[in-house]
Amino acid sequence: MEKAKFAIVGLGVMGQNLALNIANNGYPVAVFNRTESVTRQFVAGLPADQGIIGTYSYVELADSLEKPRRIMLMVKAGPAVDAVIAALKPHLEPGDILIDGGNSYFEDTERRTVELEKEGFLFIGTGVSGGEEGALHGPSIMPGGSVDAWAALKDMFTAAAAKAYDGEPCVDYIGPRGAGHYVKTVHNGIEYAIMQMIAEVYDLLNRGLGLSTMELSELFKEWDAGELASYLVEITYKIFEKVDPETGKPLVDLIVDEAQQKGTGKWTSQNAFDLGAPTHTINAAVTSRIISGMKSQRTVAQALIDGPSEKFSGDREAMIAAIKNALYAGIILAYAQGFGLLHVASEEYDYDLDMQMIAKIWRAGCIIRADLLDDIMKAFDRDPGLVNLLLDDDFREAVVSRQGDLRHVIINGIKLGIPVYALSSALAYFDAYRTERLPANLIQAQRDYFGAHTYRRLDKEGSFHTDW
Ligand code: 6PG
């Protein structure tokens, strides 16, 4: 029997769809799942010539593959990845390639790279973005790790990846060791920031301006046809459109307002703190998800605590136009923070990240895909060493020209008592970044006052302490 060219371990929806995608591209795929019945059910539902081979033990899986073996793990990030690797290893040979396609913590990927390379295996940790649909029809793939393994995977991954409007595949080698998973984590951090800003805009439009869910759907659809065109704006108008068949109400109105999270946004913020990179809006998004989870306390608090009684009383159309500009500026600022973090991490971890390439492979397939990414790619093309998007003429102008609207929208949120933490954090990032003298001089003085921590002076070299 013909040997499979690729294997997938873990047949959740992502694993199944990726297996189908790769098989559809002409590469026979062996599949394995810990619970045998899942494999049986999956394979039973496929035509015989689909090119997917069910296997029911790791020995069988290893035997079914051509060498060097290429085995991709699509299992839950964390201990399950180590457990599968440990169970597989006795059946593998040096030179075989293991790929972790889950949302793994990049430091786990760093560790696994060292452990596996010591034993002669090649390891790739790859981000795969795009959800179920992406996995099936073309995700954005962010592989990091062994260069030799990448060479052996390139054709297959290129075939399976999403293609941008210009035909370019949304996959490329990101960098050594944990670079692929690191970049995917930051992708998710940006994803959190954009989702939170969209949610705040929804709150302003709905609770603040009184737009109905159907009006919101029309508005977001209109926005998706312009500069805000992106997957997240597109799914938002589709969500607003959806009516619950049981109640006849908009489904979104019936969903509990507690945002869950698996951890990648939090990891982005935690790592940004570790590296000393400002990620205001990602942090605000993580914190906003946390407070959303405190539903029972919020319910008690609402009955006890009054906010402003003010209602919106301006020009509704003008405010909607301002909100659109504010969102666009906020999204640029979220990308500026994400790419700024990547810049710092690239140096810290010797990842040698190519920002233009990262923007390029985020243009399609992934959750944060947006027309804007094409412009970001062009900005890094103009200046590959660009340390912050705000230093690019076009992006600076795009935010500067909308800053009045961003400020206006935030002021209105504050007046109405509607939390606009992510939008205002984006503005605070912008204002801090463009300000030469921040009030940190006072913080230094305070630190020196109570702890003799010393300070530096503007007018002379050295380190100083004052008996305050
Ligand atoms: C993607 C998504 C995907 C997943 C998120 C959800 O790029 O395809 O980001 O990885 O849907 O991890 O994350 P939370 O559960 O933390 O929102």
CSV table of C-alpha atoms and ligand atoms in Angstrom, one decimal:
chain,number,residue,atom,x,y,z
A,1,MET,CA,0.0,0.0,0.0
A,2,GLU,CA,1.2,3.5,-0.8
A,3,LYS,CA,2.8,5.2,2.2
A,4,ALA,CA,1.3,8.4,3.5
A,5,LYS,CA,3.3,11.5,3.1
A,6,PHE,CA,2.1,13.2,6.2
A,7,ALA,CA,0.4,12.4,9.5
A,8,ILE,CA,-1.9,14.2,11.9
A,9,VAL,CA,-2.3,13.2,15.5
A,10,GLY,CA,-5.4,14.6,17.1
A,11,LEU,CA,-8.7,14.7,15.3
A,12,GLY,CA,-10.5,17.6,16.8
A,13,VAL,CA,-12.2,19.7,14.1
A,14,MET,CA,-8.9,21.6,13.4
A,15,GLY,CA,-7.0,18.3,13.0
A,16,GLN,CA,-9.7,16.8,10.8
A,17,ASN,CA,-10.0,19.8,8.6
A,18,LEU,CA,-6.2,20.2,8.2
A,19,ALA,CA,-5.9,16.5,7.3
A,20,LEU,CA,-8.6,17.0,4.6
A,21,ASN,CA,-7.0,20.2,3.3
A,22,ILE,CA,-3.6,18.5,2.9
A,23,ALA,CA,-5.1,15.3,1.4
A,24,ASN,CA,-7.1,17.5,-1.0
A,25,ASN,CA,-3.8,19.0,-2.1
A,26,GLY,CA,-2.6,15.5,-3.2
A,27,TYR,CA,-0.7,14.4,-0.2
A,28,PRO,CA,-1.9,11.1,1.4
A,29,VAL,CA,-2.4,11.7,5.1
A,30,ALA,CA,-2.3,9.1,7.9
A,31,VAL,CA,-4.4,10.1,10.9
A,32,PHE,CA,-4.5,9.0,14.6
A,33,ASN,CA,-6.6,9.9,17.5
A,34,ARG,CA,-6.2,8.7,21.1
A,35,THR,CA,-9.9,7.7,21.2
A,36,GLU,CA,-10.1,5.1,18.4
A,37,SER,CA,-13.8,5.7,17.7
A,38,VAL,CA,-13.1,9.3,16.6
A,39,THR,CA,-10.7,8.0,13.9
A,40,ARG,CA,-13.1,5.3,12.8
A,41,GLN,CA,-16.0,7.8,12.5
A,42,PHE,CA,-13.9,10.3,10.7
A,43,VAL,CA,-12.5,7.9,8.2
A,44,ALA,CA,-15.9,6.1,7.7
A,45,GLY,CA,-17.4,9.4,6.6
A,46,LEU,CA,-14.9,9.9,3.7
A,47,PRO,CA,-14.8,8.6,0.2
A,48,ALA,CA,-12.3,5.7,-0.3
A,49,ASP,CA,-10.1,7.8,-2.6
A,50,GLN,CA,-9.9,10.8,-0.2
A,51,GLY,CA,-6.3,9.9,0.6
A,52,ILE,CA,-6.8,9.7,4.4
A,53,ILE,CA,-5.6,6.6,6.2
A,54,GLY,CA,-6.9,5.8,9.6
A,55,THR,CA,-4.4,4.3,12.0
A,56,TYR,CA,-5.0,2.9,15.5
A,57,SER,CA,-1.7,2.7,17.2
A,58,TYR,CA,1.5,4.7,17.1
A,59,VAL,CA,3.3,1.7,15.6
A,60,GLU,CA,0.8,1.6,12.8
A,61,LEU,CA,1.0,5.3,12.3
A,62,ALA,CA,4.8,5.2,12.1
A,63,ASP,CA,4.7,2.2,9.7
A,64,SER,CA,2.2,4.0,7.4
A,65,LEU,CA,4.5,6.9,6.7
A,66,GLU,CA,7.3,7.4,4.1
A,67,LYS,CA,10.6,8.5,5.6
A,68,PRO,CA,11.6,10.9,7.0
A,69,ARG,CA,8.3,10.8,8.7
A,70,ARG,CA,6.3,14.1,8.9
A,71,ILE,CA,3.9,14.0,11.9
A,72,MET,CA,1.9,17.0,12.9
A,73,LEU,CA,0.3,17.2,16.4
A,74,MET,CA,-3.0,18.9,16.6
A,75,VAL,CA,-3.6,18.3,20.3
A,76,LYS,CA,-4.4,20.6,23.2
A,77,ALA,CA,-1.4,22.8,24.0
A,78,GLY,CA,0.4,21.9,27.2
A,79,PRO,CA,1.1,18.5,28.8
A,80,ALA,CA,-0.8,16.6,26.0
A,81,VAL,CA,1.9,17.7,23.5
A,82,ASP,CA,4.7,16.3,25.7
A,83,ALA,CA,2.7,13.1,26.3
A,84,VAL,CA,2.1,12.5,22.5
A,85,ILE,CA,5.8,13.2,21.7
A,86,ALA,CA,6.9,10.7,24.4
A,87,ALA,CA,4.5,8.1,23.1
A,88,LEU,CA,5.5,8.6,19.5
A,89,LYS,CA,9.3,8.7,20.0
A,90,PRO,CA,10.0,5.0,20.4
A,91,HIS,CA,8.5,4.4,17.0
A,92,LEU,CA,10.5,7.1,15.2
A,93,GLU,CA,14.0,7.4,13.8
A,94,PRO,CA,16.5,10.2,13.8
A,95,GLY,CA,15.7,12.6,10.9
A,96,ASP,CA,11.9,12.2,11.4
A,97,ILE,CA,10.0,15.5,11.7
A,98,LEU,CA,7.6,16.4,14.4
A,99,ILE,CA,5.3,19.5,14.0
A,100,ASP,CA,3.3,21.0,16.8
A,101,GLY,CA,0.4,22.9,15.3
A,102,GLY,CA,-1.4,23.9,18.5
A,103,ASN,CA,-1.4,27.2,20.3
A,104,SER,CA,1.6,26.2,22.4
A,105,TYR,CA,3.5,28.5,24.7
A,106,PHE,CA,6.6,29.5,22.9
A,107,GLU,CA,8.9,28.6,25.8
A,108,ASP,CA,7.6,25.1,25.7
A,109,THR,CA,8.5,25.0,22.0
A,110,GLU,CA,12.0,26.3,22.8
A,111,ARG,CA,12.4,23.4,25.4
A,112,ARG,CA,10.9,20.8,23.1
A,113,THR,CA,13.3,21.9,20.3
A,114,VAL,CA,16.3,21.3,22.5
A,115,GLU,CA,15.1,18.0,23.8
A,116,LEU,CA,14.1,16.6,20.4
A,117,GLU,CA,17.2,17.9,18.5
A,118,LYS,CA,19.4,16.2,21.1
A,119,GLU,CA,17.8,12.9,20.0
A,120,GLY,CA,18.2,13.6,16.3
A,121,PHE,CA,14.6,14.5,15.6
A,122,LEU,CA,13.6,17.7,13.7
A,123,PHE,CA,11.0,19.9,15.3
A,124,ILE,CA,8.7,22.6,14.0
A,125,GLY,CA,6.4,24.7,16.3
A,126,THR,CA,3.8,26.3,14.1
A,127,GLY,CA,1.0,28.8,14.5
A,128,VAL,CA,-2.0,27.8,12.5
A,129,SER,CA,-4.7,30.5,12.3
A,130,GLY,CA,-8.1,30.7,10.8
A,131,GLY,CA,-10.3,28.4,12.8
A,132,GLU,CA,-12.1,25.5,11.4
A,133,GLU,CA,-12.8,27.0,8.0
A,134,GLY,CA,-9.2,28.2,7.7
A,135,ALA,CA,-7.9,24.7,8.5
A,136,LEU,CA,-10.0,23.3,5.7
A,137,HIS,CA,-9.8,25.9,3.0
A,138,GLY,CA,-6.4,27.5,3.8
A,139,PRO,CA,-5.1,28.8,7.1
A,140,SER,CA,-2.3,31.2,7.7
A,141,ILE,CA,0.6,29.1,8.9
A,142,MET,CA,3.5,30.4,11.0
A,143,PRO,CA,6.2,27.7,11.2
A,144,GLY,CA,9.3,28.1,13.3
A,145,GLY,CA,12.1,25.7,14.2
A,146,SER,CA,14.3,23.4,12.1
A,147,VAL,CA,15.3,24.9,8.7
A,148,ASP,CA,15.8,21.3,7.3
A,149,ALA,CA,12.3,20.4,8.5
A,150,TRP,CA,10.9,23.5,6.8
A,151,ALA,CA,12.5,22.5,3.5
A,152,ALA,CA,10.8,19.1,3.8
A,153,LEU,CA,7.4,20.7,4.6
A,154,LYS,CA,7.5,23.8,2.4
A,155,ASP,CA,5.6,22.5,-0.7
A,156,MET,CA,2.9,20.8,1.4
A,157,PHE,CA,2.3,23.8,3.6
A,158,THR,CA,2.4,26.2,0.7
A,159,ALA,CA,-0.3,24.1,-1.0
A,160,ALA,CA,-2.4,24.0,2.1
A,161,ALA,CA,-2.1,27.6,3.1
A,162,ALA,CA,-4.4,30.5,2.3
A,163,LYS,CA,-3.5,32.6,-0.7
A,164,ALA,CA,-3.7,36.4,-0.5
A,165,TYR,CA,-5.4,38.4,-3.3
A,166,ASP,CA,-2.1,38.5,-5.2
A,167,GLY,CA,-1.7,34.7,-5.1
A,168,GLU,CA,1.0,34.8,-2.5
A,169,PRO,CA,0.7,31.9,0.0
A,170,CYS,CA,0.2,32.8,3.7
A,171,VAL,CA,3.0,30.7,5.0
A,172,ASP,CA,6.7,31.2,5.3
A,173,TYR,CA,9.6,30.2,7.7
A,174,ILE,CA,9.3,32.5,10.7
A,175,GLY,CA,12.5,31.8,12.5
A,176,PRO,CA,14.3,29.4,14.8
A,177,ARG,CA,13.0,27.4,17.8
A,178,GLY,CA,9.9,29.0,19.3
A,179,ALA,CA,9.6,31.8,16.8
A,180,GLY,CA,6.5,30.4,15.0
A,181,HIS,CA,4.6,30.0,18.2
A,182,TYR,CA,5.8,33.4,19.5
A,183,VAL,CA,4.5,35.1,16.4
A,184,LYS,CA,1.2,33.2,16.6
A,185,THR,CA,0.8,34.3,20.3
A,186,VAL,CA,1.3,38.0,19.3
A,187,HIS,CA,-1.2,37.5,16.4
A,188,ASN,CA,-3.7,36.4,19.1
A,189,GLY,CA,-2.8,39.4,21.3
A,190,ILE,CA,-3.6,41.7,18.4
A,191,GLU,CA,-6.8,39.6,17.8
A,192,TYR,CA,-7.8,40.2,21.4
A,193,ALA,CA,-7.2,44.0,21.1
A,194,ILE,CA,-9.2,44.3,17.9
A,195,MET,CA,-12.1,42.2,19.2
A,196,GLN,CA,-12.3,44.3,22.4
A,197,MET,CA,-12.3,47.6,20.4
A,198,ILE,CA,-15.0,46.2,18.2
A,199,ALA,CA,-17.0,45.2,21.3
A,200,GLU,CA,-16.6,48.7,22.8
A,201,VAL,CA,-17.7,50.3,19.5
A,202,TYR,CA,-20.8,48.0,19.6
A,203,ASP,CA,-21.5,49.1,23.1
A,204,LEU,CA,-21.2,52.8,22.2
A,205,LEU,CA,-23.4,52.3,19.1
A,206,ASN,CA,-26.0,50.1,20.8
A,207,ARG,CA,-26.3,51.3,24.4
A,208,GLY,CA,-25.0,54.8,23.7
A,209,LEU,CA,-26.6,55.8,20.4
A,210,GLY,CA,-29.5,53.3,20.5
A,211,LEU,CA,-28.7,51.5,17.2
A,212,SER,CA,-30.7,48.3,16.8
A,213,THR,CA,-28.9,45.0,16.1
A,214,MET,CA,-30.1,45.1,12.5
A,215,GLU,CA,-28.9,48.7,12.1
A,216,LEU,CA,-25.5,47.5,13.5
A,217,SER,CA,-25.4,44.7,11.0
A,218,GLU,CA,-25.9,47.1,8.1
A,219,LEU,CA,-23.4,49.5,9.5
A,220,PHE,CA,-20.7,46.9,10.0
A,221,LYS,CA,-21.4,45.5,6.5
A,222,GLU,CA,-20.9,49.0,5.1
A,223,TRP,CA,-17.6,49.4,7.1
A,224,ASP,CA,-16.5,46.0,5.8
A,225,ALA,CA,-16.7,47.4,2.3
A,226,GLY,CA,-14.2,50.2,3.1
A,227,GLU,CA,-10.9,50.7,4.9
A,228,LEU,CA,-12.0,48.6,7.8
A,229,ALA,CA,-12.4,45.5,5.6
A,230,SER,CA,-11.3,42.6,7.6
A,231,TYR,CA,-12.4,39.2,8.8
A,232,LEU,CA,-13.3,40.4,12.3
A,233,VAL,CA,-15.6,43.2,11.0
A,234,GLU,CA,-17.1,40.8,8.5
A,235,ILE,CA,-18.0,38.2,11.1
A,236,THR,CA,-19.4,40.9,13.3
A,237,TYR,CA,-22.0,42.0,10.8
A,238,LYS,CA,-22.9,38.4,10.2
A,239,ILE,CA,-23.3,37.8,13.9
A,240,PHE,CA,-25.6,40.9,14.2
A,241,GLU,CA,-27.6,39.5,11.4
A,242,LYS,CA,-28.3,36.2,13.1
A,243,VAL,CA,-31.8,35.7,14.5
A,244,ASP,CA,-32.4,33.0,17.2
A,245,PRO,CA,-35.0,30.7,15.6
A,246,GLU,CA,-36.6,29.9,19.0
A,247,THR,CA,-37.2,33.4,20.2
A,248,GLY,CA,-37.0,35.5,17.1
A,249,LYS,CA,-34.5,37.8,18.8
A,250,PRO,CA,-31.0,38.7,17.6
A,251,LEU,CA,-28.9,35.8,18.8
A,252,VAL,CA,-26.1,38.1,20.1
A,253,ASP,CA,-28.6,39.6,22.6
A,254,LEU,CA,-29.1,36.2,24.2
A,255,ILE,CA,-25.4,35.4,24.7
A,256,VAL,CA,-24.0,35.6,28.3
A,257,ASP,CA,-21.6,38.6,28.5
A,258,GLU,CA,-18.7,36.7,29.9
A,259,ALA,CA,-15.7,36.5,27.6
A,260,GLN,CA,-13.6,33.4,28.0
A,261,GLN,CA,-10.0,32.9,27.0
A,262,LYS,CA,-7.5,30.1,26.5
A,263,GLY,CA,-4.5,32.2,27.4
A,264,THR,CA,-2.7,33.5,24.3
A,265,GLY,CA,-3.7,37.1,24.8
A,266,LYS,CA,-2.6,36.9,28.4
A,267,TRP,CA,0.7,35.3,27.3
A,268,THR,CA,1.3,38.2,24.9
A,269,SER,CA,0.8,40.8,27.7
A,270,GLN,CA,2.9,38.8,30.2
A,271,ASN,CA,5.7,38.5,27.7
A,272,ALA,CA,5.4,42.1,26.8
A,273,PHE,CA,5.9,43.0,30.5
A,274,ASP,CA,8.9,40.6,30.7
A,275,LEU,CA,10.5,42.2,27.6
A,276,GLY,CA,9.5,45.8,28.5
A,277,ALA,CA,7.4,46.4,25.4
A,278,PRO,CA,4.3,48.6,25.6
A,279,THR,CA,1.1,46.7,24.6
A,280,HIS,CA,-1.5,49.0,26.2
A,281,THR,CA,-4.5,47.8,24.1
A,282,ILE,CA,-3.7,44.1,24.3
A,283,ASN,CA,-3.4,44.4,28.1
A,284,ALA,CA,-6.7,46.3,28.2
A,285,ALA,CA,-8.4,43.6,26.1
A,286,VAL,CA,-7.2,40.9,28.5
A,287,THR,CA,-8.3,42.9,31.6
A,288,SER,CA,-11.6,43.6,29.9
A,289,ARG,CA,-12.2,39.9,29.4
A,290,ILE,CA,-11.4,39.3,33.0
A,291,ILE,CA,-13.9,41.9,34.4
A,292,SER,CA,-16.5,40.6,31.9
A,293,GLY,CA,-16.2,37.2,33.8
A,294,MET,CA,-17.2,38.9,37.1
A,295,LYS,CA,-20.9,38.8,36.0
A,296,SER,CA,-22.3,38.1,39.5
A,297,GLN,CA,-20.4,41.0,41.1
A,298,ARG,CA,-21.3,43.3,38.2
A,299,THR,CA,-25.0,42.5,38.7
A,300,VAL,CA,-24.8,43.4,42.4
A,301,ALA,CA,-22.8,46.5,41.6
A,302,GLN,CA,-25.2,47.8,39.0
A,303,ALA,CA,-28.0,47.9,41.6
A,304,LEU,CA,-25.8,49.8,44.0
A,305,ILE,CA,-23.7,52.2,41.9
A,306,ASP,CA,-25.0,54.9,39.7
A,307,GLY,CA,-23.1,56.2,36.7
A,308,PRO,CA,-23.8,59.4,34.8
A,309,SER,CA,-27.4,60.0,34.0
A,310,GLU,CA,-26.4,61.8,30.7
A,311,LYS,CA,-27.8,60.4,27.5
A,312,PHE,CA,-26.3,60.9,24.1
A,313,SER,CA,-27.6,64.1,22.6
A,314,GLY,CA,-25.5,65.0,19.5
A,315,ASP,CA,-25.5,64.4,15.8
A,316,ARG,CA,-25.9,60.6,15.6
A,317,GLU,CA,-24.6,60.4,12.0
A,318,ALA,CA,-21.6,62.5,12.8
A,319,MET,CA,-20.9,60.3,15.9
A,320,ILE,CA,-21.1,57.1,13.8
A,321,ALA,CA,-18.6,58.5,11.3
A,322,ALA,CA,-16.3,59.5,14.2
A,323,ILE,CA,-16.6,56.0,15.7
A,324,LYS,CA,-15.6,54.4,12.4
A,325,ASN,CA,-12.5,56.6,12.3
A,326,ALA,CA,-11.7,55.9,16.0
A,327,LEU,CA,-11.9,52.2,15.4
A,328,TYR,CA,-9.6,52.4,12.4
A,329,ALA,CA,-7.1,54.4,14.3
A,330,GLY,CA,-7.4,52.0,17.3
A,331,ILE,CA,-6.7,49.0,15.1
A,332,ILE,CA,-3.6,50.7,13.6
A,333,LEU,CA,-2.4,51.4,17.1
A,334,ALA,CA,-3.0,47.7,18.1
A,335,TYR,CA,-0.9,46.6,15.1
A,336,ALA,CA,1.7,49.1,16.0
A,337,GLN,CA,2.0,47.6,19.5
A,338,GLY,CA,2.0,44.0,18.2
A,339,PHE,CA,4.7,44.7,15.6
A,340,GLY,CA,6.6,46.8,18.2
A,341,LEU,CA,6.6,43.8,20.5
A,342,LEU,CA,7.8,41.5,17.7
A,343,HIS,CA,10.6,43.9,17.1
A,344,VAL,CA,11.8,43.7,20.7
A,345,ALA,CA,11.3,39.9,20.9
A,346,SER,CA,13.2,39.4,17.7
A,347,GLU,CA,16.3,40.9,19.3
A,348,GLU,CA,15.8,39.4,22.7
A,349,TYR,CA,15.4,35.8,21.4
A,350,ASP,CA,17.5,36.1,18.2
A,351,TYR,CA,14.5,35.2,16.1
A,352,ASP,CA,15.6,37.6,13.3
A,353,LEU,CA,11.9,38.2,12.4
A,354,ASP,CA,11.0,39.6,9.0
A,355,MET,CA,8.1,42.0,9.7
A,356,GLN,CA,7.2,42.4,6.1
A,357,MET,CA,6.9,38.7,5.7
A,358,ILE,CA,4.8,38.4,8.8
A,359,ALA,CA,2.4,41.1,7.6
A,360,LYS,CA,2.4,39.3,4.3
A,361,ILE,CA,1.3,36.0,5.7
A,362,TRP,CA,-1.3,37.6,7.9
A,363,ARG,CA,-3.1,39.0,4.9
A,364,ALA,CA,-5.3,36.0,4.4
A,365,GLY,CA,-6.4,32.9,6.2
A,366,CYS,CA,-5.9,34.1,9.8
A,367,ILE,CA,-8.3,35.7,12.2
A,368,ILE,CA,-6.7,39.2,12.0
A,369,ARG,CA,-6.6,39.2,8.2
A,370,ALA,CA,-7.5,42.7,7.0
A,371,ASP,CA,-6.9,44.9,4.0
A,372,LEU,CA,-4.8,47.0,6.3
A,373,LEU,CA,-2.2,44.3,6.5
A,374,ASP,CA,-1.3,44.9,2.8
A,375,ASP,CA,-0.5,48.5,3.8
A,376,ILE,CA,1.5,47.3,6.8
A,377,MET,CA,3.4,45.0,4.5
A,378,LYS,CA,4.2,47.9,2.2
A,379,ALA,CA,5.3,50.0,5.2
A,380,PHE,CA,7.9,47.4,6.1
A,381,ASP,CA,8.9,47.2,2.4
A,382,ARG,CA,9.6,50.9,2.5
A,383,ASP,CA,11.7,50.5,5.6
A,384,PRO,CA,12.5,46.9,6.7
A,385,GLY,CA,14.0,48.3,10.0
A,386,LEU,CA,10.9,50.2,10.9
A,387,VAL,CA,10.7,50.1,14.8
A,388,ASN,CA,7.1,51.4,15.0
A,389,LEU,CA,4.3,51.8,12.5
A,390,LEU,CA,3.8,55.3,13.7
A,391,LEU,CA,7.2,56.3,12.3
A,392,ASP,CA,5.9,55.4,8.8
A,393,ASP,CA,4.6,58.5,7.0
A,394,ASP,CA,1.4,56.9,5.8
A,395,PHE,CA,0.4,55.3,9.1
A,396,ARG,CA,1.4,58.3,11.2
A,397,GLU,CA,-0.9,60.4,8.9
A,398,ALA,CA,-3.7,57.8,9.1
A,399,VAL,CA,-3.7,58.1,13.0
A,400,VAL,CA,-3.0,61.8,13.2
A,401,SER,CA,-5.8,62.6,10.9
A,402,ARG,CA,-8.2,60.5,13.0
A,403,GLN,CA,-7.0,61.4,16.5
A,404,GLY,CA,-9.6,64.1,16.9
A,405,ASP,CA,-12.3,61.5,16.3
A,406,LEU,CA,-10.7,59.0,18.6
A,407,ARG,CA,-10.6,61.6,21.4
A,408,HIS,CA,-14.1,62.6,20.7
A,409,VAL,CA,-15.4,59.1,20.8
A,410,ILE,CA,-13.6,58.3,24.0
A,411,ILE,CA,-14.9,61.5,25.7
A,412,ASN,CA,-18.4,60.5,24.8
A,413,GLY,CA,-17.9,57.0,26.2
A,414,ILE,CA,-16.7,58.5,29.4
A,415,LYS,CA,-19.6,60.9,29.6
A,416,LEU,CA,-22.1,58.1,29.0
A,417,GLY,CA,-20.4,55.8,31.5
A,418,ILE,CA,-19.6,53.2,28.8
A,419,PRO,CA,-16.3,51.5,29.3
A,420,VAL,CA,-13.9,52.3,26.4
A,421,TYR,CA,-10.7,50.9,28.0
A,422,ALA,CA,-9.2,49.4,24.9
A,423,LEU,CA,-9.9,52.5,22.7
A,424,SER,CA,-8.6,54.8,25.4
A,425,SER,CA,-5.6,52.6,25.9
A,426,ALA,CA,-4.8,52.9,22.2
A,427,LEU,CA,-5.0,56.7,22.5
A,428,ALA,CA,-2.8,56.7,25.7
A,429,TYR,CA,-0.2,54.6,23.8
A,430,PHE,CA,-0.3,57.1,20.9
A,431,ASP,CA,-0.1,60.1,23.3
A,432,ALA,CA,2.8,58.6,25.3
A,433,TYR,CA,4.7,57.5,22.2
A,434,ARG,CA,4.6,60.9,20.7
A,435,THR,CA,5.5,62.8,23.9
A,436,GLU,CA,9.2,63.5,24.5
A,437,ARG,CA,8.8,64.4,28.1
A,438,LEU,CA,6.6,62.2,30.2
A,439,PRO,CA,6.0,62.7,33.9
A,440,ALA,CA,8.3,59.8,34.8
A,441,ASN,CA,10.7,62.4,36.2
A,442,LEU,CA,8.4,62.6,39.2
A,443,ILE,CA,8.2,58.9,39.6
A,444,GLN,CA,12.0,58.8,39.7
A,445,ALA,CA,12.0,61.5,42.3
A,446,GLN,CA,9.5,59.6,44.4
A,447,ARG,CA,11.5,56.4,44.1
A,448,ASP,CA,14.6,58.3,45.2
A,449,TYR,CA,12.6,60.0,48.1
A,450,PHE,CA,11.4,56.8,49.7
A,451,GLY,CA,14.0,54.3,48.6
A,452,ALA,CA,17.1,56.1,47.6
A,453,HIS,CA,16.8,54.5,44.2
A,454,THR,CA,18.7,57.4,42.6
A,455,TYR,CA,17.9,59.3,39.4
A,456,ARG,CA,19.6,60.7,36.3
A,457,ARG,CA,19.6,64.4,35.4
A,458,LEU,CA,18.9,66.1,32.1
A,459,ASP,CA,21.7,68.6,32.7
A,460,LYS,CA,24.6,66.4,33.7
A,461,GLU,CA,25.9,62.8,33.5
A,462,GLY,CA,25.8,60.5,36.5
A,463,SER,CA,23.6,59.0,39.0
A,464,PHE,CA,22.2,61.2,41.8
A,465,HIS,CA,20.5,60.8,45.2
A,466,THR,CA,19.0,63.7,47.2
A,467,ASP,CA,18.2,63.9,50.9
A,468,TRP,CA,14.7,65.1,50.1
B,1,6PG,C1,-6.8,31.6,15.4
B,1,6PG,C2,-7.4,31.8,16.7
B,1,6PG,C3,-7.4,30.5,17.5
B,1,6PG,C4,-8.4,30.4,18.6
B,1,6PG,C5,-8.0,31.4,19.7
B,1,6PG,C6,-9.1,31.7,20.7
B,1,6PG,O1,-5.9,32.3,15.1
B,1,6PG,O2,-7.3,30.8,14.6
B,1,6PG,O3,-6.8,32.7,17.4
B,1,6PG,O4,-6.1,30.2,17.8
B,1,6PG,O5,-9.7,30.7,18.2
B,1,6PG,O6,-6.9,30.8,20.4
B,1,6PG,O7,-8.5,32.1,21.8
B,1,6PG,P1,-9.3,32.5,23.1
B,1,6PG,O8,-10.0,31.2,23.5
B,1,6PG,O9,-8.2,32.8,24.1
B,1,6PG,O10,-10.2,33.6,22.8
